[in-house]
Amino acid sequence: MLAFVIFVFAVAGMIKGTIGLGLPAVSMGLLSLVISPFQAATLLIIPSMVTNFWQLFAEGRVLRLVQRFWPLLVGMIIGSVWSVFPTLGHGEFQSEALLGGMLVIYGLYGLFAKNMPNLAPYEKYLSPIMGYLGGALTVATGVVVIPVVPYLQSLHLKRDDLVQSLGLAFTVSTLCLAVYLHLNPVEDTPIDYQLSLIALLPALLGMWLGTKIRYRIPEQAFRKVFFVGLVLFGSYMVLHQLGWL
């Protein structure tokens, strides 16, 4: 189990270092093959928190972004407390299928979303809604991607602001997930903070390796392979959970 966790976070960290995203999605998807999504989510806490803080505080302007996106962040908190979806470890509908569906949508979005519409004029109305859905899906799948990532990209932010905004959203979602997991334990699935801390090292090493790979292979080709893999892997998870495979 330890060797598999190290392998998963090294691969996920490498992908994040190469294209700037994917650590939670890849980790949750691979870990859910051998352990429950609830247990997989507990292992994500420390690696995700550290890497998200790194992304958030790499530049200044954090306070300005909080002032702009506080409705999004409040929506995420509310969504994580009152989710409309079956939550990790507690829903009759297994989270593996919902997680698989999220990976499929994420992969299709990455493959085909080229020019995002400009939703900045509607930000005041959309931020709480997108935040709520993001928070609700975080405690349901352990991953915050849809709809927060496409939404922030649709605001046509400057590149540095987008990276920091994603880091801010990821940080808040990870905090919400950590609180949820702590307050809603599953009896036969204890939270293993020690193993989560161990997973941080291969994640950081993977990120370092990914930054080296970024300059040696075409990024667009790598991104295409990554998103195709998410679609195939997510489809397998859904079909397997439904008993069709």
PDB file of C-alpha atoms in Angstrom:
ATOM      1  CA  MET A   1       0.000   0.000   0.000  1.00  0.00           C
ATOM      2  CA  LEU A   2       2.802   2.425   0.885  1.00  0.00           C
ATOM      3  CA  ALA A   3       4.602   1.737  -2.399  1.00  0.00           C
ATOM      4  CA  PHE A   4       1.390   2.296  -4.367  1.00  0.00           C
ATOM      5  CA  VAL A   5       0.677   5.597  -2.582  1.00  0.00           C
ATOM      6  CA  ILE A   6       4.209   6.820  -3.302  1.00  0.00           C
ATOM      7  CA  PHE A   7       3.852   5.832  -6.971  1.00  0.00           C
ATOM      8  CA  VAL A   8       0.452   7.541  -7.336  1.00  0.00           C
ATOM      9  CA  PHE A   9       1.526  10.849  -5.816  1.00  0.00           C
ATOM     10  CA  ALA A  10       4.796  10.862  -7.754  1.00  0.00           C
ATOM     11  CA  VAL A  11       2.854  10.467 -11.017  1.00  0.00           C
ATOM     12  CA  ALA A  12       0.211  13.024  -9.985  1.00  0.00           C
ATOM     13  CA  GLY A  13       2.879  15.495  -8.903  1.00  0.00           C
ATOM     14  CA  MET A  14       4.734  15.034 -12.184  1.00  0.00           C
ATOM     15  CA  ILE A  15       1.572  15.826 -14.150  1.00  0.00           C
ATOM     16  CA  LYS A  16       0.903  18.933 -12.022  1.00  0.00           C
ATOM     17  CA  GLY A  17       4.488  20.066 -12.502  1.00  0.00           C
ATOM     18  CA  THR A  18       4.229  19.578 -16.259  1.00  0.00           C
ATOM     19  CA  ILE A  19       0.870  21.212 -17.032  1.00  0.00           C
ATOM     20  CA  GLY A  20       0.003  22.968 -13.757  1.00  0.00           C
ATOM     21  CA  LEU A  21      -3.012  20.867 -12.722  1.00  0.00           C
ATOM     22  CA  GLY A  22      -4.265  17.340 -12.179  1.00  0.00           C
ATOM     23  CA  LEU A  23      -2.846  16.276  -8.801  1.00  0.00           C
ATOM     24  CA  PRO A  24      -6.172  15.697  -6.971  1.00  0.00           C
ATOM     25  CA  ALA A  25      -7.944  14.232 -10.010  1.00  0.00           C
ATOM     26  CA  VAL A  26      -5.183  11.744 -10.828  1.00  0.00           C
ATOM     27  CA  SER A  27      -4.596  10.813  -7.184  1.00  0.00           C
ATOM     28  CA  MET A  28      -8.287  10.249  -6.434  1.00  0.00           C
ATOM     29  CA  GLY A  29      -8.822   8.260  -9.616  1.00  0.00           C
ATOM     30  CA  LEU A  30      -5.882   5.903  -9.125  1.00  0.00           C
ATOM     31  CA  LEU A  31      -6.256   5.482  -5.359  1.00  0.00           C
ATOM     32  CA  SER A  32      -9.969   4.699  -5.727  1.00  0.00           C
ATOM     33  CA  LEU A  33      -8.980   1.551  -7.624  1.00  0.00           C
ATOM     34  CA  VAL A  34      -7.696  -0.054  -4.429  1.00  0.00           C
ATOM     35  CA  ILE A  35      -9.233   1.901  -1.519  1.00  0.00           C
ATOM     36  CA  SER A  36     -12.494   3.740  -0.882  1.00  0.00           C
ATOM     37  CA  PRO A  37     -12.885   7.309  -2.187  1.00  0.00           C
ATOM     38  CA  PHE A  38     -13.243   8.484   1.430  1.00  0.00           C
ATOM     39  CA  GLN A  39      -9.881   6.996   2.391  1.00  0.00           C
ATOM     40  CA  ALA A  40      -8.305   8.275  -0.829  1.00  0.00           C
ATOM     41  CA  ALA A  41      -9.546  11.788  -0.030  1.00  0.00           C
ATOM     42  CA  THR A  42      -7.927  11.668   3.420  1.00  0.00           C
ATOM     43  CA  LEU A  43      -4.544  10.979   1.811  1.00  0.00           C
ATOM     44  CA  LEU A  44      -4.946  14.039  -0.418  1.00  0.00           C
ATOM     45  CA  ILE A  45      -5.203  16.547   2.420  1.00  0.00           C
ATOM     46  CA  ILE A  46      -1.558  17.351   3.170  1.00  0.00           C
ATOM     47  CA  PRO A  47      -0.113  17.075  -0.395  1.00  0.00           C
ATOM     48  CA  SER A  48      -2.967  19.160  -1.807  1.00  0.00           C
ATOM     49  CA  MET A  49      -2.756  21.758   0.951  1.00  0.00           C
ATOM     50  CA  VAL A  50       0.993  22.289   0.592  1.00  0.00           C
ATOM     51  CA  THR A  51       0.996  22.425  -3.222  1.00  0.00           C
ATOM     52  CA  ASN A  52      -2.057  24.739  -3.250  1.00  0.00           C
ATOM     53  CA  PHE A  53      -0.445  27.119  -0.750  1.00  0.00           C
ATOM     54  CA  TRP A  54       2.643  27.118  -2.942  1.00  0.00           C
ATOM     55  CA  GLN A  55       0.523  28.041  -5.958  1.00  0.00           C
ATOM     56  CA  LEU A  56      -1.473  30.669  -4.038  1.00  0.00           C
ATOM     57  CA  PHE A  57       1.404  32.557  -2.438  1.00  0.00           C
ATOM     58  CA  ALA A  58       3.866  32.337  -5.332  1.00  0.00           C
ATOM     59  CA  GLU A  59       2.898  35.933  -6.144  1.00  0.00           C
ATOM     60  CA  GLY A  60       1.332  38.817  -4.195  1.00  0.00           C
ATOM     61  CA  ARG A  61      -2.204  40.147  -4.583  1.00  0.00           C
ATOM     62  CA  VAL A  62      -3.788  37.437  -2.428  1.00  0.00           C
ATOM     63  CA  LEU A  63      -5.889  39.899  -0.419  1.00  0.00           C
ATOM     64  CA  ARG A  64      -7.152  41.561  -3.617  1.00  0.00           C
ATOM     65  CA  LEU A  65      -8.245  38.193  -4.994  1.00  0.00           C
ATOM     66  CA  VAL A  66     -10.010  37.326  -1.733  1.00  0.00           C
ATOM     67  CA  GLN A  67     -11.882  40.628  -1.892  1.00  0.00           C
ATOM     68  CA  ARG A  68     -12.970  39.880  -5.445  1.00  0.00           C
ATOM     69  CA  PHE A  69     -13.853  36.208  -5.101  1.00  0.00           C
ATOM     70  CA  TRP A  70     -15.297  36.050  -1.591  1.00  0.00           C
ATOM     71  CA  PRO A  71     -18.791  35.150  -2.950  1.00  0.00           C
ATOM     72  CA  LEU A  72     -17.233  32.157  -4.735  1.00  0.00           C
ATOM     73  CA  LEU A  73     -15.399  31.090  -1.583  1.00  0.00           C
ATOM     74  CA  VAL A  74     -18.464  31.474   0.647  1.00  0.00           C
ATOM     75  CA  GLY A  75     -20.448  29.422  -1.857  1.00  0.00           C
ATOM     76  CA  MET A  76     -17.830  26.665  -1.676  1.00  0.00           C
ATOM     77  CA  ILE A  77     -18.039  26.584   2.108  1.00  0.00           C
ATOM     78  CA  ILE A  78     -21.854  26.411   2.036  1.00  0.00           C
ATOM     79  CA  GLY A  79     -21.763  23.686  -0.621  1.00  0.00           C
ATOM     80  CA  SER A  80     -19.385  21.572   1.456  1.00  0.00           C
ATOM     81  CA  VAL A  81     -21.723  21.836   4.467  1.00  0.00           C
ATOM     82  CA  TRP A  82     -25.025  21.284   2.640  1.00  0.00           C
ATOM     83  CA  SER A  83     -24.223  19.221  -0.441  1.00  0.00           C
ATOM     84  CA  VAL A  84     -27.005  18.199  -2.819  1.00  0.00           C
ATOM     85  CA  PHE A  85     -24.919  15.172  -3.871  1.00  0.00           C
ATOM     86  CA  PRO A  86     -24.172  11.900  -2.043  1.00  0.00           C
ATOM     87  CA  THR A  87     -21.099  12.610   0.061  1.00  0.00           C
ATOM     88  CA  LEU A  88     -17.927  10.550   0.398  1.00  0.00           C
ATOM     89  CA  GLY A  89     -18.542   7.386   2.343  1.00  0.00           C
ATOM     90  CA  HIS A  90     -22.112   8.250   3.307  1.00  0.00           C
ATOM     91  CA  GLY A  91     -24.266   8.144   0.176  1.00  0.00           C
ATOM     92  CA  GLU A  92     -26.193   5.102  -1.027  1.00  0.00           C
ATOM     93  CA  PHE A  93     -24.932   5.881  -4.536  1.00  0.00           C
ATOM     94  CA  GLN A  94     -21.231   5.044  -4.605  1.00  0.00           C
ATOM     95  CA  SER A  95     -18.881   8.003  -5.014  1.00  0.00           C
ATOM     96  CA  GLU A  96     -16.728   6.103  -7.518  1.00  0.00           C
ATOM     97  CA  ALA A  97     -19.342   6.589 -10.252  1.00  0.00           C
ATOM     98  CA  LEU A  98     -19.703  10.309  -9.516  1.00  0.00           C
ATOM     99  CA  LEU A  99     -15.921  10.726  -9.423  1.00  0.00           C
ATOM    100  CA  GLY A 100     -15.624   8.859 -12.730  1.00  0.00           C
ATOM    101  CA  GLY A 101     -18.206  11.152 -14.273  1.00  0.00           C
ATOM    102  CA  MET A 102     -16.282  14.181 -13.032  1.00  0.00           C
ATOM    103  CA  LEU A 103     -13.075  12.878 -14.614  1.00  0.00           C
ATOM    104  CA  VAL A 104     -14.858  12.323 -17.934  1.00  0.00           C
ATOM    105  CA  ILE A 105     -16.268  15.873 -17.926  1.00  0.00           C
ATOM    106  CA  TYR A 106     -12.877  17.274 -16.907  1.00  0.00           C
ATOM    107  CA  GLY A 107     -11.143  15.357 -19.694  1.00  0.00           C
ATOM    108  CA  LEU A 108     -13.664  16.407 -22.355  1.00  0.00           C
ATOM    109  CA  TYR A 109     -13.433  19.996 -21.187  1.00  0.00           C
ATOM    110  CA  GLY A 110      -9.646  19.919 -21.455  1.00  0.00           C
ATOM    111  CA  LEU A 111      -9.783  18.420 -24.943  1.00  0.00           C
ATOM    112  CA  PHE A 112     -12.456  20.579 -26.546  1.00  0.00           C
ATOM    113  CA  ALA A 113     -12.752  23.868 -24.619  1.00  0.00           C
ATOM    114  CA  LYS A 114     -10.745  26.314 -26.677  1.00  0.00           C
ATOM    115  CA  ASN A 115     -12.326  29.749 -26.473  1.00  0.00           C
ATOM    116  CA  MET A 116     -14.219  30.280 -23.241  1.00  0.00           C
ATOM    117  CA  PRO A 117     -17.085  32.816 -23.285  1.00  0.00           C
ATOM    118  CA  ASN A 118     -16.496  35.963 -21.243  1.00  0.00           C
ATOM    119  CA  LEU A 119     -18.661  35.613 -18.138  1.00  0.00           C
ATOM    120  CA  ALA A 120     -17.039  38.504 -16.258  1.00  0.00           C
ATOM    121  CA  PRO A 121     -20.142  40.754 -16.620  1.00  0.00           C
ATOM    122  CA  TYR A 122     -22.188  38.125 -14.756  1.00  0.00           C
ATOM    123  CA  GLU A 123     -19.578  37.349 -12.102  1.00  0.00           C
ATOM    124  CA  LYS A 124     -21.606  38.825  -9.226  1.00  0.00           C
ATOM    125  CA  TYR A 125     -24.456  36.394  -9.883  1.00  0.00           C
ATOM    126  CA  LEU A 126     -22.492  33.349 -10.994  1.00  0.00           C
ATOM    127  CA  SER A 127     -19.772  33.232  -8.320  1.00  0.00           C
ATOM    128  CA  PRO A 128     -22.013  32.028  -5.439  1.00  0.00           C
ATOM    129  CA  ILE A 129     -23.643  29.395  -7.689  1.00  0.00           C
ATOM    130  CA  MET A 130     -20.368  28.081  -9.079  1.00  0.00           C
ATOM    131  CA  GLY A 131     -18.856  28.112  -5.606  1.00  0.00           C
ATOM    132  CA  TYR A 132     -21.747  26.138  -4.145  1.00  0.00           C
ATOM    133  CA  LEU A 133     -21.550  23.478  -6.864  1.00  0.00           C
ATOM    134  CA  GLY A 134     -17.780  23.284  -6.464  1.00  0.00           C
ATOM    135  CA  GLY A 135     -18.036  22.804  -2.696  1.00  0.00           C
ATOM    136  CA  ALA A 136     -20.824  20.249  -3.000  1.00  0.00           C
ATOM    137  CA  LEU A 137     -18.861  18.210  -5.543  1.00  0.00           C
ATOM    138  CA  THR A 138     -15.695  18.444  -3.427  1.00  0.00           C
ATOM    139  CA  VAL A 139     -17.274  16.571  -0.499  1.00  0.00           C
ATOM    140  CA  ALA A 140     -18.926  14.175  -2.968  1.00  0.00           C
ATOM    141  CA  THR A 141     -15.840  13.261  -5.020  1.00  0.00           C
ATOM    142  CA  GLY A 142     -12.796  14.684  -3.209  1.00  0.00           C
ATOM    143  CA  VAL A 143     -11.965  16.812  -6.267  1.00  0.00           C
ATOM    144  CA  VAL A 144     -12.810  20.429  -7.069  1.00  0.00           C
ATOM    145  CA  VAL A 145     -12.636  20.893 -10.842  1.00  0.00           C
ATOM    146  CA  ILE A 146     -16.058  21.234 -12.403  1.00  0.00           C
ATOM    147  CA  PRO A 147     -17.416  23.914 -12.542  1.00  0.00           C
ATOM    148  CA  VAL A 148     -14.850  26.074 -10.707  1.00  0.00           C
ATOM    149  CA  VAL A 149     -11.908  25.715 -13.126  1.00  0.00           C
ATOM    150  CA  PRO A 150     -13.886  26.465 -16.327  1.00  0.00           C
ATOM    151  CA  TYR A 151     -15.695  29.313 -14.557  1.00  0.00           C
ATOM    152  CA  LEU A 152     -12.490  31.058 -13.461  1.00  0.00           C
ATOM    153  CA  GLN A 153     -11.042  30.610 -16.936  1.00  0.00           C
ATOM    154  CA  SER A 154     -14.181  32.169 -18.432  1.00  0.00           C
ATOM    155  CA  LEU A 155     -13.506  35.406 -16.511  1.00  0.00           C
ATOM    156  CA  HIS A 156     -10.551  36.062 -18.835  1.00  0.00           C
ATOM    157  CA  LEU A 157      -8.131  36.847 -16.011  1.00  0.00           C
ATOM    158  CA  LYS A 158      -4.485  37.611 -16.599  1.00  0.00           C
ATOM    159  CA  ARG A 159      -2.337  34.491 -16.489  1.00  0.00           C
ATOM    160  CA  ASP A 160      -0.811  35.164 -13.044  1.00  0.00           C
ATOM    161  CA  ASP A 161      -4.205  36.141 -11.601  1.00  0.00           C
ATOM    162  CA  LEU A 162      -5.753  32.959 -13.001  1.00  0.00           C
ATOM    163  CA  VAL A 163      -3.055  30.759 -11.477  1.00  0.00           C
ATOM    164  CA  GLN A 164      -3.451  32.447  -8.097  1.00  0.00           C
ATOM    165  CA  SER A 165      -7.248  32.380  -8.288  1.00  0.00           C
ATOM    166  CA  LEU A 166      -7.163  28.650  -8.936  1.00  0.00           C
ATOM    167  CA  GLY A 167      -4.748  28.260  -6.027  1.00  0.00           C
ATOM    168  CA  LEU A 168      -7.144  30.220  -3.811  1.00  0.00           C
ATOM    169  CA  ALA A 169     -10.128  28.102  -4.827  1.00  0.00           C
ATOM    170  CA  PHE A 170      -8.150  24.869  -4.418  1.00  0.00           C
ATOM    171  CA  THR A 171      -6.902  25.931  -0.983  1.00  0.00           C
ATOM    172  CA  VAL A 172     -10.381  26.738   0.321  1.00  0.00           C
ATOM    173  CA  SER A 173     -11.835  23.540  -1.150  1.00  0.00           C
ATOM    174  CA  THR A 174      -9.081  21.460   0.453  1.00  0.00           C
ATOM    175  CA  LEU A 175      -9.747  23.095   3.834  1.00  0.00           C
ATOM    176  CA  CYS A 176     -13.471  22.382   3.429  1.00  0.00           C
ATOM    177  CA  LEU A 177     -12.709  18.771   2.490  1.00  0.00           C
ATOM    178  CA  ALA A 178     -10.402  18.341   5.499  1.00  0.00           C
ATOM    179  CA  VAL A 179     -13.053  19.692   7.882  1.00  0.00           C
ATOM    180  CA  TYR A 180     -15.734  17.515   6.304  1.00  0.00           C
ATOM    181  CA  LEU A 181     -13.615  14.349   6.548  1.00  0.00           C
ATOM    182  CA  HIS A 182     -12.761  15.102  10.176  1.00  0.00           C
ATOM    183  CA  LEU A 183     -16.371  15.784  11.210  1.00  0.00           C
ATOM    184  CA  ASN A 184     -17.926  12.936   9.205  1.00  0.00           C
ATOM    185  CA  PRO A 185     -15.660   9.906   9.717  1.00  0.00           C
ATOM    186  CA  VAL A 186     -16.444   6.465   8.379  1.00  0.00           C
ATOM    187  CA  GLU A 187     -16.139   3.902  11.155  1.00  0.00           C
ATOM    188  CA  ASP A 188     -13.930   1.419   9.299  1.00  0.00           C
ATOM    189  CA  THR A 189     -11.857   4.128   7.528  1.00  0.00           C
ATOM    190  CA  PRO A 190      -9.649   6.078   9.956  1.00  0.00           C
ATOM    191  CA  ILE A 191      -7.953   9.229   8.708  1.00  0.00           C
ATOM    192  CA  ASP A 192      -4.267   8.402   8.199  1.00  0.00           C
ATOM    193  CA  TYR A 193      -2.502  11.755   8.530  1.00  0.00           C
ATOM    194  CA  GLN A 194       0.870  10.034   8.759  1.00  0.00           C
ATOM    195  CA  LEU A 195       0.478   8.400   5.353  1.00  0.00           C
ATOM    196  CA  SER A 196      -0.829  11.691   3.939  1.00  0.00           C
ATOM    197  CA  LEU A 197       2.335  13.399   5.190  1.00  0.00           C
ATOM    198  CA  ILE A 198       4.466  10.682   3.625  1.00  0.00           C
ATOM    199  CA  ALA A 199       2.639  11.222   0.318  1.00  0.00           C
ATOM    200  CA  LEU A 200       3.793  14.861   0.300  1.00  0.00           C
ATOM    201  CA  LEU A 201       7.410  13.969  -0.525  1.00  0.00           C
ATOM    202  CA  PRO A 202       6.754  12.003  -3.753  1.00  0.00           C
ATOM    203  CA  ALA A 203       4.233  14.677  -4.797  1.00  0.00           C
ATOM    204  CA  LEU A 204       6.877  17.408  -4.447  1.00  0.00           C
ATOM    205  CA  LEU A 205       9.514  15.288  -6.166  1.00  0.00           C
ATOM    206  CA  GLY A 206       7.052  14.566  -8.955  1.00  0.00           C
ATOM    207  CA  MET A 207       6.341  18.291  -9.357  1.00  0.00           C
ATOM    208  CA  TRP A 208      10.064  18.995  -9.613  1.00  0.00           C
ATOM    209  CA  LEU A 209      10.442  16.266 -12.252  1.00  0.00           C
ATOM    210  CA  GLY A 210       7.417  17.622 -14.107  1.00  0.00           C
ATOM    211  CA  THR A 211       8.993  21.068 -14.381  1.00  0.00           C
ATOM    212  CA  LYS A 212      12.005  19.421 -16.028  1.00  0.00           C
ATOM    213  CA  ILE A 213       9.835  17.420 -18.410  1.00  0.00           C
ATOM    214  CA  ARG A 214       7.907  20.575 -19.362  1.00  0.00           C
ATOM    215  CA  TYR A 215      10.892  21.870 -21.315  1.00  0.00           C
ATOM    216  CA  ARG A 216      11.684  18.574 -23.053  1.00  0.00           C
ATOM    217  CA  ILE A 217       8.367  17.528 -24.607  1.00  0.00           C
ATOM    218  CA  PRO A 218       5.589  19.511 -26.330  1.00  0.00           C
ATOM    219  CA  GLU A 219       3.171  20.610 -23.596  1.00  0.00           C
ATOM    220  CA  GLN A 220       0.109  20.444 -25.860  1.00  0.00           C
ATOM    221  CA  ALA A 221       0.839  16.829 -26.773  1.00  0.00           C
ATOM    222  CA  PHE A 222       1.245  15.926 -23.108  1.00  0.00           C
ATOM    223  CA  ARG A 223      -2.001  17.708 -22.218  1.00  0.00           C
ATOM    224  CA  LYS A 224      -3.888  15.827 -24.944  1.00  0.00           C
ATOM    225  CA  VAL A 225      -2.635  12.445 -23.719  1.00  0.00           C
ATOM    226  CA  PHE A 226      -3.491  13.409 -20.137  1.00  0.00           C
ATOM    227  CA  PHE A 227      -7.073  14.470 -20.900  1.00  0.00           C
ATOM    228  CA  VAL A 228      -7.722  11.463 -23.166  1.00  0.00           C
ATOM    229  CA  GLY A 229      -6.512   9.270 -20.326  1.00  0.00           C
ATOM    230  CA  LEU A 230      -8.919  10.975 -17.910  1.00  0.00           C
ATOM    231  CA  VAL A 231     -11.853  10.347 -20.256  1.00  0.00           C
ATOM    232  CA  LEU A 232     -10.995   6.662 -20.672  1.00  0.00           C
ATOM    233  CA  PHE A 233     -10.233   6.142 -16.997  1.00  0.00           C
ATOM    234  CA  GLY A 234     -13.348   7.980 -15.823  1.00  0.00           C
ATOM    235  CA  SER A 235     -15.524   6.028 -18.271  1.00  0.00           C
ATOM    236  CA  TYR A 236     -14.116   2.781 -16.912  1.00  0.00           C
ATOM    237  CA  MET A 237     -14.906   3.839 -13.324  1.00  0.00           C
ATOM    238  CA  VAL A 238     -18.520   4.705 -14.205  1.00  0.00           C
ATOM    239  CA  LEU A 239     -19.153   1.531 -16.207  1.00  0.00           C
ATOM    240  CA  HIS A 240     -17.480  -0.665 -13.612  1.00  0.00           C
ATOM    241  CA  GLN A 241     -19.472   0.881 -10.768  1.00  0.00           C
ATOM    242  CA  LEU A 242     -22.712   0.396 -12.707  1.00  0.00           C
ATOM    243  CA  GLY A 243     -21.823  -3.272 -13.234  1.00  0.00           C
ATOM    244  CA  TRP A 244     -21.429  -2.992 -16.998  1.00  0.00           C
ATOM    245  CA  LEU A 245     -17.756  -4.062 -16.914  1.00  0.00           C
TER     246      LEU A 245
END
